[in-house]
């Protein structure tokens, strides 16, 4: 699982930044679901991102990570791609990979090793 989301691996697998960003965003949603921060019915990408940003900044176990603020920025990138067809830059792709790592570390620190294995490997 660790290698599946490394930026170099993702870029080699999908090639285009737009496909890479979709791959990361889909897994970000899975990560947030495990953290019980799934999108609410009718909630837009940005509304969901803002709600998650507030929760992550309030509960942040790693205050220096800035996970909530970084996450909302990546949600802007996803929205720009999905609705504006503005392809993500290499820098934006790097940022979503960093947010993915922050959330993955949060999952590892929040869940027991058994829970982590079950939620991330068996039910991924």
PDB file of C-alpha atoms in Angstrom:
ATOM      1  CA  UNK A   1       0.000   0.000   0.000  1.00  0.00           C
ATOM      2  CA  UNK A   2       2.822   2.396   0.828  1.00  0.00           C
ATOM      3  CA  UNK A   3       4.288   2.236  -2.664  1.00  0.00           C
ATOM      4  CA  UNK A   4       0.895   2.391  -4.383  1.00  0.00           C
ATOM      5  CA  UNK A   5       0.526   6.070  -3.456  1.00  0.00           C
ATOM      6  CA  UNK A   6       4.096   7.306  -3.863  1.00  0.00           C
ATOM      7  CA  UNK A   7       4.110  10.131  -6.370  1.00  0.00           C
ATOM      8  CA  UNK A   8       6.629   8.508  -8.722  1.00  0.00           C
ATOM      9  CA  UNK A   9       4.651   5.254  -8.740  1.00  0.00           C
ATOM     10  CA  UNK A  10       1.367   7.045  -9.407  1.00  0.00           C
ATOM     11  CA  UNK A  11       2.860   9.144 -12.223  1.00  0.00           C
ATOM     12  CA  UNK A  12       4.391   6.048 -13.839  1.00  0.00           C
ATOM     13  CA  UNK A  13       1.098   4.191 -13.588  1.00  0.00           C
ATOM     14  CA  UNK A  14      -1.244   6.906 -14.874  1.00  0.00           C
ATOM     15  CA  UNK A  15       0.973   9.305 -16.819  1.00  0.00           C
ATOM     16  CA  UNK A  16      -1.282  12.357 -16.995  1.00  0.00           C
ATOM     17  CA  UNK A  17      -1.617  14.611 -13.958  1.00  0.00           C
ATOM     18  CA  UNK A  18      -5.401  14.635 -14.360  1.00  0.00           C
ATOM     19  CA  UNK A  19      -5.623  10.841 -13.966  1.00  0.00           C
ATOM     20  CA  UNK A  20      -3.216  10.999 -11.025  1.00  0.00           C
ATOM     21  CA  UNK A  21      -5.280  13.650  -9.252  1.00  0.00           C
ATOM     22  CA  UNK A  22      -8.443  11.549  -9.678  1.00  0.00           C
ATOM     23  CA  UNK A  23      -6.632   8.533  -8.221  1.00  0.00           C
ATOM     24  CA  UNK A  24      -5.463  10.485  -5.181  1.00  0.00           C
ATOM     25  CA  UNK A  25      -8.840  12.191  -4.675  1.00  0.00           C
ATOM     26  CA  UNK A  26     -10.693   8.865  -4.705  1.00  0.00           C
ATOM     27  CA  UNK A  27      -8.396   7.531  -2.012  1.00  0.00           C
ATOM     28  CA  UNK A  28      -8.603  10.779  -0.016  1.00  0.00           C
ATOM     29  CA  UNK A  29     -12.350  10.178   0.137  1.00  0.00           C
ATOM     30  CA  UNK A  30     -11.726   6.625   1.404  1.00  0.00           C
ATOM     31  CA  UNK A  31      -9.306   7.954   4.032  1.00  0.00           C
ATOM     32  CA  UNK A  32     -11.808  10.598   5.144  1.00  0.00           C
ATOM     33  CA  UNK A  33     -14.547   7.968   5.301  1.00  0.00           C
ATOM     34  CA  UNK A  34     -12.433   5.929   7.724  1.00  0.00           C
ATOM     35  CA  UNK A  35     -11.977   9.095   9.804  1.00  0.00           C
ATOM     36  CA  UNK A  36     -15.781   9.559   9.692  1.00  0.00           C
ATOM     37  CA  UNK A  37     -15.484  12.699   7.575  1.00  0.00           C
ATOM     38  CA  UNK A  38     -17.389  11.571   4.484  1.00  0.00           C
ATOM     39  CA  UNK A  39     -19.183  14.151   2.345  1.00  0.00           C
ATOM     40  CA  UNK A  40     -22.728  14.864   3.469  1.00  0.00           C
ATOM     41  CA  UNK A  41     -25.595  14.460   1.020  1.00  0.00           C
ATOM     42  CA  UNK A  42     -25.747  17.486  -1.259  1.00  0.00           C
ATOM     43  CA  UNK A  43     -22.424  18.841  -0.040  1.00  0.00           C
ATOM     44  CA  UNK A  44     -20.145  20.248  -2.749  1.00  0.00           C
ATOM     45  CA  UNK A  45     -16.451  19.430  -2.996  1.00  0.00           C
ATOM     46  CA  UNK A  46     -15.553  22.794  -1.471  1.00  0.00           C
ATOM     47  CA  UNK A  47     -18.184  22.616   1.287  1.00  0.00           C
ATOM     48  CA  UNK A  48     -16.905  19.175   2.226  1.00  0.00           C
ATOM     49  CA  UNK A  49     -13.302  20.386   2.104  1.00  0.00           C
ATOM     50  CA  UNK A  50     -14.081  23.382   4.308  1.00  0.00           C
ATOM     51  CA  UNK A  51     -15.853  21.203   6.896  1.00  0.00           C
ATOM     52  CA  UNK A  52     -12.960  18.735   6.931  1.00  0.00           C
ATOM     53  CA  UNK A  53     -10.425  21.577   7.125  1.00  0.00           C
ATOM     54  CA  UNK A  54     -12.086  22.915  10.269  1.00  0.00           C
ATOM     55  CA  UNK A  55     -12.179  19.471  11.893  1.00  0.00           C
ATOM     56  CA  UNK A  56      -8.563  18.655  11.009  1.00  0.00           C
ATOM     57  CA  UNK A  57      -7.305  22.037  12.191  1.00  0.00           C
ATOM     58  CA  UNK A  58      -9.256  21.703  15.468  1.00  0.00           C
ATOM     59  CA  UNK A  59      -8.149  18.119  16.141  1.00  0.00           C
ATOM     60  CA  UNK A  60      -4.775  18.184  14.431  1.00  0.00           C
ATOM     61  CA  UNK A  61      -2.422  15.785  16.180  1.00  0.00           C
ATOM     62  CA  UNK A  62       0.469  17.255  14.202  1.00  0.00           C
ATOM     63  CA  UNK A  63      -0.077  21.024  14.400  1.00  0.00           C
ATOM     64  CA  UNK A  64       2.834  21.807  12.079  1.00  0.00           C
ATOM     65  CA  UNK A  65       1.442  19.637   9.263  1.00  0.00           C
ATOM     66  CA  UNK A  66      -1.272  22.119   8.283  1.00  0.00           C
ATOM     67  CA  UNK A  67      -3.284  19.168   6.986  1.00  0.00           C
ATOM     68  CA  UNK A  68      -6.625  20.958   6.968  1.00  0.00           C
ATOM     69  CA  UNK A  69      -5.399  23.991   5.051  1.00  0.00           C
ATOM     70  CA  UNK A  70      -3.501  21.844   2.582  1.00  0.00           C
ATOM     71  CA  UNK A  71      -6.556  19.654   2.092  1.00  0.00           C
ATOM     72  CA  UNK A  72      -8.844  22.537   1.117  1.00  0.00           C
ATOM     73  CA  UNK A  73      -6.235  23.693  -1.407  1.00  0.00           C
ATOM     74  CA  UNK A  74      -6.164  20.237  -2.989  1.00  0.00           C
ATOM     75  CA  UNK A  75      -9.968  20.195  -3.098  1.00  0.00           C
ATOM     76  CA  UNK A  76      -9.779  23.444  -5.087  1.00  0.00           C
ATOM     77  CA  UNK A  77      -7.451  21.691  -7.526  1.00  0.00           C
ATOM     78  CA  UNK A  78      -9.870  18.759  -7.854  1.00  0.00           C
ATOM     79  CA  UNK A  79     -12.778  21.127  -8.428  1.00  0.00           C
ATOM     80  CA  UNK A  80     -10.822  23.075 -11.053  1.00  0.00           C
ATOM     81  CA  UNK A  81     -10.062  19.843 -12.885  1.00  0.00           C
ATOM     82  CA  UNK A  82     -13.491  18.247 -12.637  1.00  0.00           C
ATOM     83  CA  UNK A  83     -15.619  21.283 -13.394  1.00  0.00           C
ATOM     84  CA  UNK A  84     -13.295  23.697 -15.173  1.00  0.00           C
ATOM     85  CA  UNK A  85     -11.176  21.149 -17.032  1.00  0.00           C
ATOM     86  CA  UNK A  86      -8.082  22.967 -15.792  1.00  0.00           C
ATOM     87  CA  UNK A  87      -5.395  20.268 -15.672  1.00  0.00           C
ATOM     88  CA  UNK A  88      -3.432  20.103 -12.420  1.00  0.00           C
ATOM     89  CA  UNK A  89       0.186  21.210 -12.443  1.00  0.00           C
ATOM     90  CA  UNK A  90       3.085  19.118 -11.184  1.00  0.00           C
ATOM     91  CA  UNK A  91       3.149  21.255  -8.030  1.00  0.00           C
ATOM     92  CA  UNK A  92      -0.570  20.671  -7.394  1.00  0.00           C
ATOM     93  CA  UNK A  93      -0.068  16.953  -7.890  1.00  0.00           C
ATOM     94  CA  UNK A  94       2.814  17.005  -5.410  1.00  0.00           C
ATOM     95  CA  UNK A  95       0.589  18.814  -2.899  1.00  0.00           C
ATOM     96  CA  UNK A  96      -2.237  16.285  -3.118  1.00  0.00           C
ATOM     97  CA  UNK A  97       0.324  13.489  -2.630  1.00  0.00           C
ATOM     98  CA  UNK A  98       1.548  15.279   0.520  1.00  0.00           C
ATOM     99  CA  UNK A  99      -2.017  15.627   1.834  1.00  0.00           C
ATOM    100  CA  UNK A 100      -2.553  11.939   1.135  1.00  0.00           C
ATOM    101  CA  UNK A 101       0.549  11.139   3.221  1.00  0.00           C
ATOM    102  CA  UNK A 102      -0.654  13.377   6.071  1.00  0.00           C
ATOM    103  CA  UNK A 103      -4.018  11.607   6.172  1.00  0.00           C
ATOM    104  CA  UNK A 104      -2.376   8.189   5.902  1.00  0.00           C
ATOM    105  CA  UNK A 105      -0.159   8.991   8.892  1.00  0.00           C
ATOM    106  CA  UNK A 106      -3.216  10.194  10.762  1.00  0.00           C
ATOM    107  CA  UNK A 107      -4.955   6.880  10.053  1.00  0.00           C
ATOM    108  CA  UNK A 108      -1.916   4.954  11.290  1.00  0.00           C
ATOM    109  CA  UNK A 109      -1.815   6.975  14.505  1.00  0.00           C
ATOM    110  CA  UNK A 110      -5.591   6.842  15.064  1.00  0.00           C
ATOM    111  CA  UNK A 111      -6.286   3.176  14.340  1.00  0.00           C
ATOM    112  CA  UNK A 112      -4.799   0.114  15.962  1.00  0.00           C
ATOM    113  CA  UNK A 113      -2.530  -1.898  13.647  1.00  0.00           C
ATOM    114  CA  UNK A 114      -5.280  -4.503  13.198  1.00  0.00           C
ATOM    115  CA  UNK A 115      -7.943  -1.876  12.434  1.00  0.00           C
ATOM    116  CA  UNK A 116      -5.586  -0.171  10.006  1.00  0.00           C
ATOM    117  CA  UNK A 117      -4.868  -3.434   8.197  1.00  0.00           C
ATOM    118  CA  UNK A 118      -8.544  -4.333   7.945  1.00  0.00           C
ATOM    119  CA  UNK A 119      -9.721  -0.888   6.820  1.00  0.00           C
ATOM    120  CA  UNK A 120      -6.891  -0.074   4.403  1.00  0.00           C
ATOM    121  CA  UNK A 121      -5.940  -3.473   2.987  1.00  0.00           C
ATOM    122  CA  UNK A 122      -8.944  -5.773   3.241  1.00  0.00           C
ATOM    123  CA  UNK A 123     -11.692  -3.224   2.594  1.00  0.00           C
ATOM    124  CA  UNK A 124      -9.777  -0.785   0.386  1.00  0.00           C
TER     125      UNK A 124
END
